[in-house]
Amino acid sequence: MYSGLGRVARTGLANTKSSLCLTLAVILATVASGAQSFPAGYNNVETAVKPYTELDPLVFADGKAVTAKTWPKRRAEILTLFEENVFGRTPASALGLPVRAHVDEQDDHALGGTAIRKQITLYFSAKGEDGPKEHLLLYLPVGHKGKTAVVLGMSFAGNQTVVNDPGIRLYPTWTRAPKSQGPPHLEVPSESTRGEQTQKWQVEKVLARGYGIATIYYGDLEPDYKDALQLGIRPYFYAAGQTAPRADDWGAIGVWAWGLSRALDYLETDPMVDAKRVAVTGHSRLGKTADWAAAQDTRFAAVLSTESGKAGQSLSRRVYGETVAHLQQSFPYWFCANYAKWVDHDTEIPVDGNLMVSLMAPRPIYVASADGDQWSDPKGEFMSAVSASRVYELLGKPGISTTTMPGVDAPTDPARFVAYHDRTGKHDVTDYDWEQYLNFLDAHFGKQT
Ligand code: GTR
């Protein structure tokens, strides 16, 4: 069951301790209602969803209908609306930045001889080690003929957590004493954190199906804490004289998404990788990040997004579960400052999850929900998949196989370009999710084994 406690556990996982206290306070006021309880004041009753108008991906802001020919213009319009109202703009200086990649390590017999492991540092400035950088961990299956398709995603807790491999370098991660409101600091993680998130990443399963898998720790780009942006890379891209973000400057999600694109820059240069077949993945806030990365960077060939929720693939206009007010109160730094305008105006927000999904068209996208994560609003996620499917159909690709919300653990047809499931269980990424993702990739990239 979704529970406030589940919410606390995962908020804590991402080290957002200040918002943890806030969320905890709200949860203490929770009144259980039906199977799943929400913090008090948030709607968890389907019949209490107030009337709203769903945005139409196939109608321009001025009311004109979109055709296959004019879709690129509508796409650009939607992207701009997301930049202005939700995630902010990626600075032009960041887009043109020369990135230097250094392969620090390669082991051709990793994970009991089943994988090739590479560890790469991407340097974002001429300062090298002393400047901003990210550490990419890449596994490729041994024995694969030709270039390998790869799944790329960001991790919450460091590269060493995705699988228990003593060869993964332990780079510092952000932490802060539980009750402190002060800035976080970097600490080298302990050996015991190796493989802590094995079940969420399923590295060995992905490799056994013939895919590579790559990850970066999101804190390499910006720590996931309120008031900590000075410790991330945003200030590095300030204009001359700038000391704080402008209303439409990028937030942390924009920064993390940018980091995914820089990893793709490297993957394009790796002769073992099929850079035309890189799927981007992420869970929850990192699902929102994966979505925003693929929306801006069409080199990502497919999207696998798990419980991205509100400000992700779910419908904010459908006021059920998390609201803009909650996101803004707990995680304002994920977004541009303009996002605050939509607090208590969820039904008027000018862009929504269905428009986000439509930005992926015609690339294959898998939208994944969990029935025990009503806070993310599985029905809203499904409705977005249905709505965006009209764009896919317009562009000549088959959208989702049903317009009726499927039952729990009943994935839609993976051969379609938009697929969906609502899995049993809580807010998480599980073996079940990966099984569906790999079936989906097999259908669109071709079987890899
Ligand atoms: C929640 C937040 C969600 C989601 C999640 C997560 O507390 O309300 O929007 O992103 O965190 O990232 O785990």
Short mmCIF file of C-alpha atoms and ligand atoms in Angstrom, two decimals:
data_model
loop_
_atom_site.label_atom_id
_atom_site.label_comp_id
_atom_site.label_asym_id
_atom_site.label_seq_id
_atom_site.Cartn_x
_atom_site.Cartn_y
_atom_site.Cartn_z
CA MET A 1 0.00 0.00 0.00
CA TYR A 2 1.15 3.54 -0.58
CA SER A 3 1.78 5.03 2.74
CA GLY A 4 3.16 8.20 4.07
CA LEU A 5 5.90 6.05 5.52
CA GLY A 6 6.85 4.78 2.10
CA ARG A 7 7.09 8.37 1.00
CA VAL A 8 9.33 9.21 3.91
CA ALA A 9 11.56 6.27 3.22
CA ARG A 10 12.22 7.27 -0.34
CA THR A 11 12.55 10.94 0.37
CA GLY A 12 15.13 10.00 2.94
CA LEU A 13 16.90 7.81 0.42
CA ALA A 14 17.57 10.80 -1.73
CA ASN A 15 18.94 12.66 1.26
CA THR A 16 16.46 15.50 1.12
CA LYS A 17 16.31 15.75 4.85
CA SER A 18 14.74 19.18 5.15
CA SER A 19 11.80 18.20 3.00
CA LEU A 20 11.70 14.96 4.95
CA CYS A 21 10.81 16.84 8.13
CA LEU A 22 8.18 18.81 6.28
CA THR A 23 6.69 15.72 4.66
CA LEU A 24 6.78 13.94 8.01
CA ALA A 25 4.84 16.75 9.62
CA VAL A 26 2.19 16.51 6.94
CA ILE A 27 2.09 12.75 7.22
CA LEU A 28 1.47 12.87 10.94
CA ALA A 29 -1.76 14.57 10.02
CA THR A 30 -2.64 11.81 7.59
CA VAL A 31 -6.04 10.24 7.85
CA ALA A 32 -6.21 6.83 6.20
CA SER A 33 -8.93 6.70 3.60
CA GLY A 34 -9.62 3.57 1.59
CA ALA A 35 -6.69 1.37 0.70
CA GLN A 36 -4.12 4.12 0.45
CA SER A 37 -3.53 7.06 2.69
CA PHE A 38 -2.22 10.44 1.62
CA PRO A 39 -0.98 13.37 3.61
CA ALA A 40 -3.96 15.38 4.83
CA GLY A 41 -5.27 17.89 2.33
CA TYR A 42 -4.39 15.94 -0.83
CA ASN A 43 -7.01 14.23 -2.91
CA ASN A 44 -6.94 10.43 -3.01
CA VAL A 45 -10.57 9.96 -4.02
CA GLU A 46 -11.28 9.44 -7.70
CA THR A 47 -14.79 10.85 -7.49
CA ALA A 48 -13.43 14.03 -5.87
CA VAL A 49 -11.31 14.93 -8.90
CA LYS A 50 -12.66 18.34 -9.89
CA PRO A 51 -13.57 19.07 -13.52
CA TYR A 52 -10.59 20.19 -15.58
CA THR A 53 -9.64 20.55 -19.23
CA GLU A 54 -6.97 18.24 -20.51
CA LEU A 55 -4.48 20.00 -22.77
CA ASP A 56 -4.44 18.75 -26.34
CA PRO A 57 -1.02 17.99 -27.82
CA LEU A 58 -2.55 18.36 -31.27
CA VAL A 59 -3.83 21.92 -30.83
CA PHE A 60 -1.51 24.93 -30.91
CA ALA A 61 -1.72 27.43 -28.04
CA ASP A 62 -3.62 29.75 -30.40
CA GLY A 63 -6.26 27.07 -31.01
CA LYS A 64 -5.15 25.93 -34.49
CA ALA A 65 -5.12 22.21 -35.21
CA VAL A 66 -1.76 20.44 -35.62
CA THR A 67 -0.99 18.30 -38.68
CA ALA A 68 1.89 15.89 -39.27
CA LYS A 69 3.57 18.72 -41.18
CA THR A 70 3.15 21.31 -38.43
CA TRP A 71 3.97 18.92 -35.54
CA PRO A 72 7.64 20.10 -35.34
CA LYS A 73 6.34 23.64 -34.67
CA ARG A 74 3.94 22.41 -32.01
CA ARG A 75 6.73 20.35 -30.50
CA ALA A 76 8.90 23.45 -30.26
CA GLU A 77 6.01 25.35 -28.69
CA ILE A 78 5.52 22.65 -26.03
CA LEU A 79 9.24 22.51 -25.29
CA THR A 80 9.31 26.29 -24.77
CA LEU A 81 6.30 26.10 -22.45
CA PHE A 82 8.10 23.51 -20.33
CA GLU A 83 11.21 25.69 -20.27
CA GLU A 84 9.28 28.79 -19.25
CA ASN A 85 6.96 27.23 -16.71
CA VAL A 86 8.48 24.08 -15.27
CA PHE A 87 12.12 23.13 -15.78
CA GLY A 88 13.75 26.35 -17.00
CA ARG A 89 16.13 26.82 -19.89
CA THR A 90 19.37 24.97 -20.33
CA PRO A 91 21.97 27.74 -20.78
CA ALA A 92 23.34 28.04 -24.31
CA SER A 93 26.84 28.05 -22.82
CA ALA A 94 26.17 24.61 -21.31
CA LEU A 95 24.93 23.25 -24.62
CA GLY A 96 28.04 24.30 -26.48
CA LEU A 97 30.44 23.21 -23.77
CA PRO A 98 33.41 21.11 -24.84
CA VAL A 99 33.46 18.00 -22.66
CA ARG A 100 36.63 15.96 -22.23
CA ALA A 101 36.16 12.26 -21.52
CA HIS A 102 38.82 10.14 -19.89
CA VAL A 103 38.48 6.37 -19.60
CA ASP A 104 39.91 5.81 -16.12
CA GLU A 105 39.53 2.08 -16.02
CA GLN A 106 38.43 -0.92 -18.09
CA ASP A 107 37.99 -4.50 -16.92
CA ASP A 108 37.07 -7.05 -19.57
CA HIS A 109 36.24 -9.72 -16.98
CA ALA A 110 33.94 -7.91 -14.58
CA LEU A 111 30.97 -9.47 -12.77
CA GLY A 112 32.35 -12.99 -12.88
CA GLY A 113 33.48 -12.63 -16.48
CA THR A 114 30.06 -11.72 -17.84
CA ALA A 115 30.71 -8.01 -18.40
CA ILE A 116 33.12 -5.41 -19.62
CA ARG A 117 33.23 -2.56 -17.10
CA LYS A 118 34.40 0.91 -18.02
CA GLN A 119 34.65 3.91 -15.71
CA ILE A 120 34.87 7.24 -17.44
CA THR A 121 35.21 10.76 -16.09
CA LEU A 122 33.63 13.57 -18.09
CA TYR A 123 35.33 16.89 -17.39
CA PHE A 124 33.29 20.03 -17.92
CA SER A 125 36.09 22.56 -17.62
CA ALA A 126 39.73 23.08 -18.36
CA LYS A 127 40.34 22.84 -14.60
CA GLY A 128 40.18 19.05 -14.87
CA GLU A 129 39.94 17.33 -11.45
CA ASP A 130 39.31 20.67 -9.71
CA GLY A 131 36.44 21.65 -11.98
CA PRO A 132 32.92 20.23 -12.50
CA LYS A 133 32.77 16.66 -13.75
CA GLU A 134 30.70 13.48 -13.70
CA HIS A 135 31.67 9.83 -13.33
CA LEU A 136 30.08 7.43 -15.76
CA LEU A 137 29.96 3.70 -15.05
CA LEU A 138 29.33 1.54 -18.10
CA TYR A 139 28.80 -2.22 -18.34
CA LEU A 140 28.62 -4.06 -21.63
CA PRO A 141 27.79 -7.76 -21.99
CA VAL A 142 30.71 -10.02 -22.89
CA GLY A 143 30.37 -11.87 -26.16
CA HIS A 144 27.96 -9.48 -27.80
CA LYS A 145 28.58 -9.18 -31.53
CA GLY A 146 28.76 -5.68 -32.93
CA LYS A 147 27.79 -2.50 -31.12
CA THR A 148 25.66 -2.78 -28.01
CA ALA A 149 22.40 -0.98 -27.22
CA VAL A 150 22.59 0.67 -23.80
CA VAL A 151 20.18 1.77 -21.06
CA LEU A 152 21.39 4.93 -19.34
CA GLY A 153 20.05 6.39 -16.11
CA MET A 154 21.03 8.39 -13.06
CA SER A 155 21.42 6.83 -9.65
CA PHE A 156 20.32 8.28 -6.32
CA ALA A 157 23.12 6.98 -4.17
CA GLY A 158 26.27 6.51 -6.25
CA ASN A 159 27.60 4.21 -8.96
CA GLN A 160 28.71 1.58 -6.43
CA THR A 161 25.12 0.99 -5.31
CA VAL A 162 23.79 -0.39 -8.61
CA VAL A 163 25.52 -3.78 -8.33
CA ASN A 164 27.88 -5.44 -5.88
CA ASP A 165 31.17 -5.10 -7.75
CA PRO A 166 34.35 -4.36 -5.76
CA GLY A 167 35.84 -2.80 -8.88
CA ILE A 168 33.48 0.20 -8.91
CA ARG A 169 35.28 3.29 -7.69
CA LEU A 170 33.87 4.90 -4.56
CA TYR A 171 33.35 8.55 -5.40
CA PRO A 172 32.05 10.95 -2.75
CA THR A 173 28.31 11.38 -2.32
CA TRP A 174 26.38 14.15 -0.55
CA THR A 175 25.19 13.79 2.98
CA ARG A 176 23.94 15.91 5.85
CA ALA A 177 23.33 15.19 9.51
CA PRO A 178 19.65 14.23 9.99
CA LYS A 179 18.48 17.32 11.88
CA SER A 180 20.77 19.84 10.27
CA GLN A 181 19.46 22.49 7.92
CA GLY A 182 22.99 23.46 6.93
CA PRO A 183 24.61 22.68 3.60
CA PRO A 184 25.31 19.04 2.73
CA HIS A 185 28.89 17.84 2.46
CA LEU A 186 30.66 15.15 0.45
CA GLU A 187 31.69 11.86 2.01
CA VAL A 188 33.27 8.78 0.50
CA PRO A 189 30.62 6.05 0.83
CA SER A 190 31.39 2.93 2.84
CA GLU A 191 32.10 -0.48 1.31
CA SER A 192 28.77 -1.66 2.67
CA THR A 193 26.90 0.52 0.19
CA ARG A 194 28.06 -1.62 -2.73
CA GLY A 195 25.09 -3.22 -4.43
CA GLU A 196 22.60 -1.52 -2.11
CA GLN A 197 20.30 -0.83 -5.05
CA THR A 198 20.87 -4.07 -6.95
CA GLN A 199 17.18 -4.83 -7.07
CA LYS A 200 16.32 -1.41 -8.54
CA TRP A 201 18.94 -1.71 -11.28
CA GLN A 202 18.95 -5.38 -12.26
CA VAL A 203 22.35 -4.93 -13.91
CA GLU A 204 22.96 -8.64 -14.38
CA LYS A 205 19.53 -9.23 -15.88
CA VAL A 206 19.98 -6.36 -18.33
CA LEU A 207 23.39 -7.70 -19.38
CA ALA A 208 22.03 -11.24 -19.75
CA ARG A 209 19.48 -9.87 -22.23
CA GLY A 210 22.33 -8.43 -24.31
CA TYR A 211 22.04 -4.75 -23.33
CA GLY A 212 24.64 -2.51 -21.81
CA ILE A 213 23.82 -0.38 -18.79
CA ALA A 214 25.32 2.93 -17.77
CA THR A 215 24.85 5.23 -14.80
CA ILE A 216 25.98 8.47 -13.21
CA TYR A 217 25.41 9.66 -9.64
CA TYR A 218 23.08 12.66 -9.93
CA GLY A 219 24.89 14.46 -7.09
CA ASP A 220 27.91 14.82 -9.38
CA LEU A 221 25.89 17.60 -11.03
CA GLU A 222 23.95 19.07 -8.12
CA PRO A 223 23.15 17.86 -4.61
CA ASP A 224 19.47 17.02 -4.11
CA TYR A 225 18.90 19.45 -1.23
CA LYS A 226 17.09 22.72 -0.77
CA ASP A 227 19.36 25.76 -0.86
CA ALA A 228 22.37 23.80 -2.12
CA LEU A 229 22.56 24.99 -5.70
CA GLN A 230 25.84 26.80 -5.01
CA LEU A 231 27.41 23.36 -4.53
CA GLY A 232 26.35 22.16 -7.97
CA ILE A 233 27.22 23.26 -11.48
CA ARG A 234 24.54 25.94 -11.97
CA PRO A 235 26.73 28.87 -10.86
CA TYR A 236 29.37 27.73 -13.34
CA PHE A 237 27.01 28.82 -16.15
CA TYR A 238 25.87 32.14 -14.66
CA ALA A 239 26.10 35.14 -16.97
CA ALA A 240 28.64 37.81 -16.01
CA GLY A 241 27.53 39.44 -12.74
CA GLN A 242 24.76 36.91 -12.09
CA THR A 243 24.52 35.62 -8.52
CA ALA A 244 21.18 33.79 -8.47
CA PRO A 245 18.95 31.99 -10.99
CA ARG A 246 16.58 34.09 -13.09
CA ALA A 247 12.91 33.14 -13.19
CA ASP A 248 13.32 30.85 -16.20
CA ASP A 249 16.82 29.54 -15.53
CA TRP A 250 17.17 25.80 -15.21
CA GLY A 251 16.53 23.96 -11.95
CA ALA A 252 18.21 20.82 -10.64
CA ILE A 253 16.15 18.54 -12.93
CA GLY A 254 17.43 20.54 -15.89
CA VAL A 255 20.97 20.13 -14.64
CA TRP A 256 20.61 16.38 -14.11
CA ALA A 257 19.03 16.01 -17.57
CA TRP A 258 21.97 17.89 -19.06
CA GLY A 259 24.31 15.41 -17.33
CA LEU A 260 22.52 12.54 -19.09
CA SER A 261 23.07 14.21 -22.45
CA ARG A 262 26.77 14.65 -21.70
CA ALA A 263 26.98 10.93 -20.93
CA LEU A 264 25.35 10.29 -24.30
CA ASP A 265 28.04 12.49 -25.90
CA TYR A 266 30.59 10.03 -24.53
CA LEU A 267 28.58 6.96 -25.53
CA GLU A 268 28.53 8.28 -29.10
CA THR A 269 32.32 8.06 -29.15
CA ASP A 270 32.61 4.58 -27.63
CA PRO A 271 33.16 2.09 -30.46
CA MET A 272 31.48 -0.70 -28.48
CA VAL A 273 28.22 1.22 -28.00
CA ASP A 274 25.34 1.53 -30.44
CA ALA A 275 24.64 5.20 -29.75
CA LYS A 276 21.59 5.11 -32.02
CA ARG A 277 20.05 2.70 -29.52
CA VAL A 278 20.46 4.37 -26.16
CA ALA A 279 17.35 4.27 -23.96
CA VAL A 280 17.14 6.70 -21.06
CA THR A 281 15.60 5.59 -17.78
CA GLY A 282 14.87 6.98 -14.34
CA HIS A 283 12.72 6.61 -11.28
CA SER A 284 10.50 9.25 -9.73
CA ARG A 285 12.37 12.60 -9.68
CA LEU A 286 14.93 10.88 -11.88
CA GLY A 287 12.03 9.71 -14.08
CA LYS A 288 11.10 13.37 -14.50
CA THR A 289 14.78 13.92 -15.28
CA ALA A 290 14.88 11.14 -17.89
CA ASP A 291 11.74 12.58 -19.51
CA TRP A 292 13.17 16.08 -19.64
CA ALA A 293 16.49 14.78 -21.02
CA ALA A 294 14.75 12.91 -23.84
CA ALA A 295 12.38 15.81 -24.51
CA GLN A 296 15.29 18.14 -25.16
CA ASP A 297 17.72 15.64 -26.68
CA THR A 298 16.21 13.58 -29.47
CA ARG A 299 19.35 11.44 -29.72
CA PHE A 300 17.83 9.33 -26.91
CA ALA A 301 16.21 6.55 -28.90
CA ALA A 302 13.75 5.35 -26.27
CA VAL A 303 12.44 6.29 -22.83
CA LEU A 304 11.70 3.97 -19.88
CA SER A 305 10.25 6.07 -17.11
CA THR A 306 9.16 4.66 -13.76
CA GLU A 307 6.59 6.47 -11.60
CA SER A 308 7.66 9.92 -12.74
CA GLY A 309 4.45 11.30 -11.23
CA LYS A 310 3.45 14.95 -11.20
CA ALA A 311 5.77 17.26 -13.15
CA GLY A 312 6.63 14.01 -14.91
CA GLN A 313 4.25 11.96 -17.00
CA SER A 314 1.21 12.27 -14.78
CA LEU A 315 -1.49 14.90 -15.29
CA SER A 316 -1.13 17.88 -12.95
CA ARG A 317 -4.45 19.28 -14.15
CA ARG A 318 -6.12 16.17 -12.77
CA VAL A 319 -5.83 17.07 -9.13
CA TYR A 320 -5.28 13.66 -7.54
CA GLY A 321 -2.17 12.85 -5.50
CA GLU A 322 0.77 15.22 -5.42
CA THR A 323 0.16 18.86 -6.36
CA VAL A 324 2.32 21.72 -7.59
CA ALA A 325 2.03 23.19 -4.06
CA HIS A 326 3.64 20.07 -2.56
CA LEU A 327 6.40 19.93 -5.15
CA GLN A 328 7.07 23.61 -4.73
CA GLN A 329 7.12 23.43 -0.96
CA SER A 330 9.37 20.38 -0.73
CA PHE A 331 11.52 20.57 -3.83
CA PRO A 332 11.50 24.12 -5.28
CA TYR A 333 15.08 23.75 -6.50
CA TRP A 334 14.10 20.99 -8.97
CA PHE A 335 12.30 23.59 -11.08
CA CYS A 336 12.68 27.08 -12.47
CA ALA A 337 11.40 29.85 -10.21
CA ASN A 338 8.41 30.42 -12.56
CA TYR A 339 6.98 27.05 -11.52
CA ALA A 340 5.82 28.68 -8.28
CA LYS A 341 3.21 30.57 -10.33
CA TRP A 342 1.20 27.36 -10.64
CA VAL A 343 0.87 26.67 -6.93
CA ASP A 344 -2.87 26.22 -6.28
CA HIS A 345 -3.45 26.68 -10.02
CA ASP A 346 -2.79 23.09 -11.08
CA THR A 347 -5.80 23.06 -13.39
CA GLU A 348 -4.42 26.05 -15.33
CA ILE A 349 -0.84 24.90 -15.83
CA PRO A 350 -0.06 25.45 -19.54
CA VAL A 351 1.90 22.20 -20.00
CA ASP A 352 1.26 18.78 -18.56
CA GLY A 353 2.35 15.15 -18.47
CA ASN A 354 0.53 14.24 -21.69
CA LEU A 355 2.44 16.96 -23.51
CA MET A 356 5.68 15.68 -21.98
CA VAL A 357 5.00 12.16 -23.29
CA SER A 358 4.10 13.59 -26.69
CA LEU A 359 7.55 15.22 -26.92
CA MET A 360 9.02 11.72 -27.21
CA ALA A 361 7.09 10.94 -30.40
CA PRO A 362 7.82 9.03 -32.54
CA ARG A 363 10.40 7.37 -30.28
CA PRO A 364 9.30 4.35 -28.23
CA ILE A 365 8.27 5.25 -24.67
CA TYR A 366 7.31 3.04 -21.74
CA VAL A 367 5.25 4.68 -19.00
CA ALA A 368 5.35 2.63 -15.78
CA SER A 369 3.18 3.09 -12.70
CA ALA A 370 2.80 1.22 -9.42
CA ASP A 371 -0.61 0.62 -7.94
CA GLY A 372 0.75 1.22 -4.45
CA ASP A 373 2.01 4.64 -5.52
CA GLN A 374 -1.25 6.55 -5.87
CA TRP A 375 0.58 9.74 -4.90
CA SER A 376 2.09 9.68 -8.41
CA ASP A 377 -1.40 9.10 -9.84
CA PRO A 378 -1.14 5.96 -12.03
CA LYS A 379 -4.39 6.84 -13.79
CA GLY A 380 -2.98 10.27 -14.71
CA GLU A 381 0.14 8.57 -16.09
CA PHE A 382 -2.00 6.21 -18.16
CA MET A 383 -4.15 9.07 -19.46
CA SER A 384 -1.01 10.86 -20.62
CA ALA A 385 0.10 7.76 -22.50
CA VAL A 386 -3.31 7.61 -24.21
CA SER A 387 -3.35 11.30 -25.07
CA ALA A 388 0.20 11.34 -26.46
CA SER A 389 -0.59 8.23 -28.53
CA ARG A 390 -2.57 10.50 -30.86
CA VAL A 391 0.69 12.24 -31.77
CA TYR A 392 2.34 8.89 -32.46
CA GLU A 393 -0.57 7.86 -34.69
CA LEU A 394 -0.36 11.18 -36.53
CA LEU A 395 3.33 10.50 -37.17
CA GLY A 396 2.55 6.99 -38.44
CA LYS A 397 3.55 4.97 -35.37
CA PRO A 398 1.15 2.80 -33.37
CA GLY A 399 0.29 4.33 -29.99
CA ILE A 400 -0.89 2.48 -26.89
CA SER A 401 -2.92 -0.69 -27.47
CA THR A 402 -5.89 0.29 -25.29
CA THR A 403 -7.65 3.43 -24.12
CA THR A 404 -9.08 1.63 -21.07
CA MET A 405 -6.89 1.64 -17.98
CA PRO A 406 -5.47 -1.90 -17.82
CA GLY A 407 -5.69 -3.98 -14.67
CA VAL A 408 -2.80 -4.37 -12.29
CA ASP A 409 0.13 -6.37 -13.73
CA ALA A 410 -1.40 -6.39 -17.21
CA PRO A 411 1.09 -4.57 -19.45
CA THR A 412 -0.17 -3.17 -22.73
CA ASP A 413 1.24 -4.47 -26.03
CA PRO A 414 5.03 -3.82 -25.99
CA ALA A 415 5.19 -3.81 -29.78
CA ARG A 416 3.34 -0.47 -29.81
CA PHE A 417 5.43 2.70 -29.56
CA VAL A 418 3.68 3.73 -26.33
CA ALA A 419 3.41 1.06 -23.65
CA TYR A 420 2.18 1.12 -20.06
CA HIS A 421 1.80 -0.99 -16.97
CA ASP A 422 0.49 -0.52 -13.47
CA ARG A 423 2.41 -2.95 -11.32
CA THR A 424 1.53 -4.38 -7.94
CA GLY A 425 3.56 -2.83 -5.17
CA LYS A 426 4.96 0.41 -3.92
CA HIS A 427 6.97 3.31 -5.32
CA ASP A 428 10.10 1.51 -6.50
CA VAL A 429 11.79 -0.05 -9.52
CA THR A 430 11.56 -3.82 -9.53
CA ASP A 431 12.50 -6.89 -11.49
CA TYR A 432 8.96 -6.81 -12.92
CA ASP A 433 9.50 -3.30 -14.32
CA TRP A 434 12.79 -4.33 -15.91
CA GLU A 435 11.25 -7.47 -17.42
CA GLN A 436 8.67 -5.30 -19.22
CA TYR A 437 11.29 -2.71 -20.23
CA LEU A 438 13.53 -5.36 -21.76
CA ASN A 439 10.62 -6.93 -23.64
CA PHE A 440 9.76 -3.45 -24.90
CA LEU A 441 13.34 -2.77 -26.02
CA ASP A 442 13.50 -6.18 -27.72
CA ALA A 443 10.39 -5.20 -29.68
CA HIS A 444 11.84 -1.85 -30.78
CA PHE A 445 15.61 -2.33 -30.89
CA GLY A 446 15.48 -6.02 -31.91
CA LYS A 447 16.47 -8.90 -29.64
CA GLN A 448 20.07 -8.45 -28.49
CA THR A 449 21.03 -11.97 -27.51
C1 GTR B 1 8.42 12.53 -3.83
C2 GTR B 1 7.85 13.55 -4.73
C3 GTR B 1 7.64 13.00 -6.10
C4 GTR B 1 8.76 12.08 -6.55
C5 GTR B 1 9.50 11.41 -5.41
C6 GTR B 1 10.87 10.81 -5.62
O1 GTR B 1 8.44 12.86 -2.50
O2 GTR B 1 6.71 13.96 -4.12
O3 GTR B 1 7.33 13.96 -7.03
O4 GTR B 1 9.59 12.66 -7.45
O5 GTR B 1 9.63 12.18 -4.31
O6 GTR B 1 11.69 11.28 -6.37
O7 GTR B 1 11.14 9.84 -4.92
#
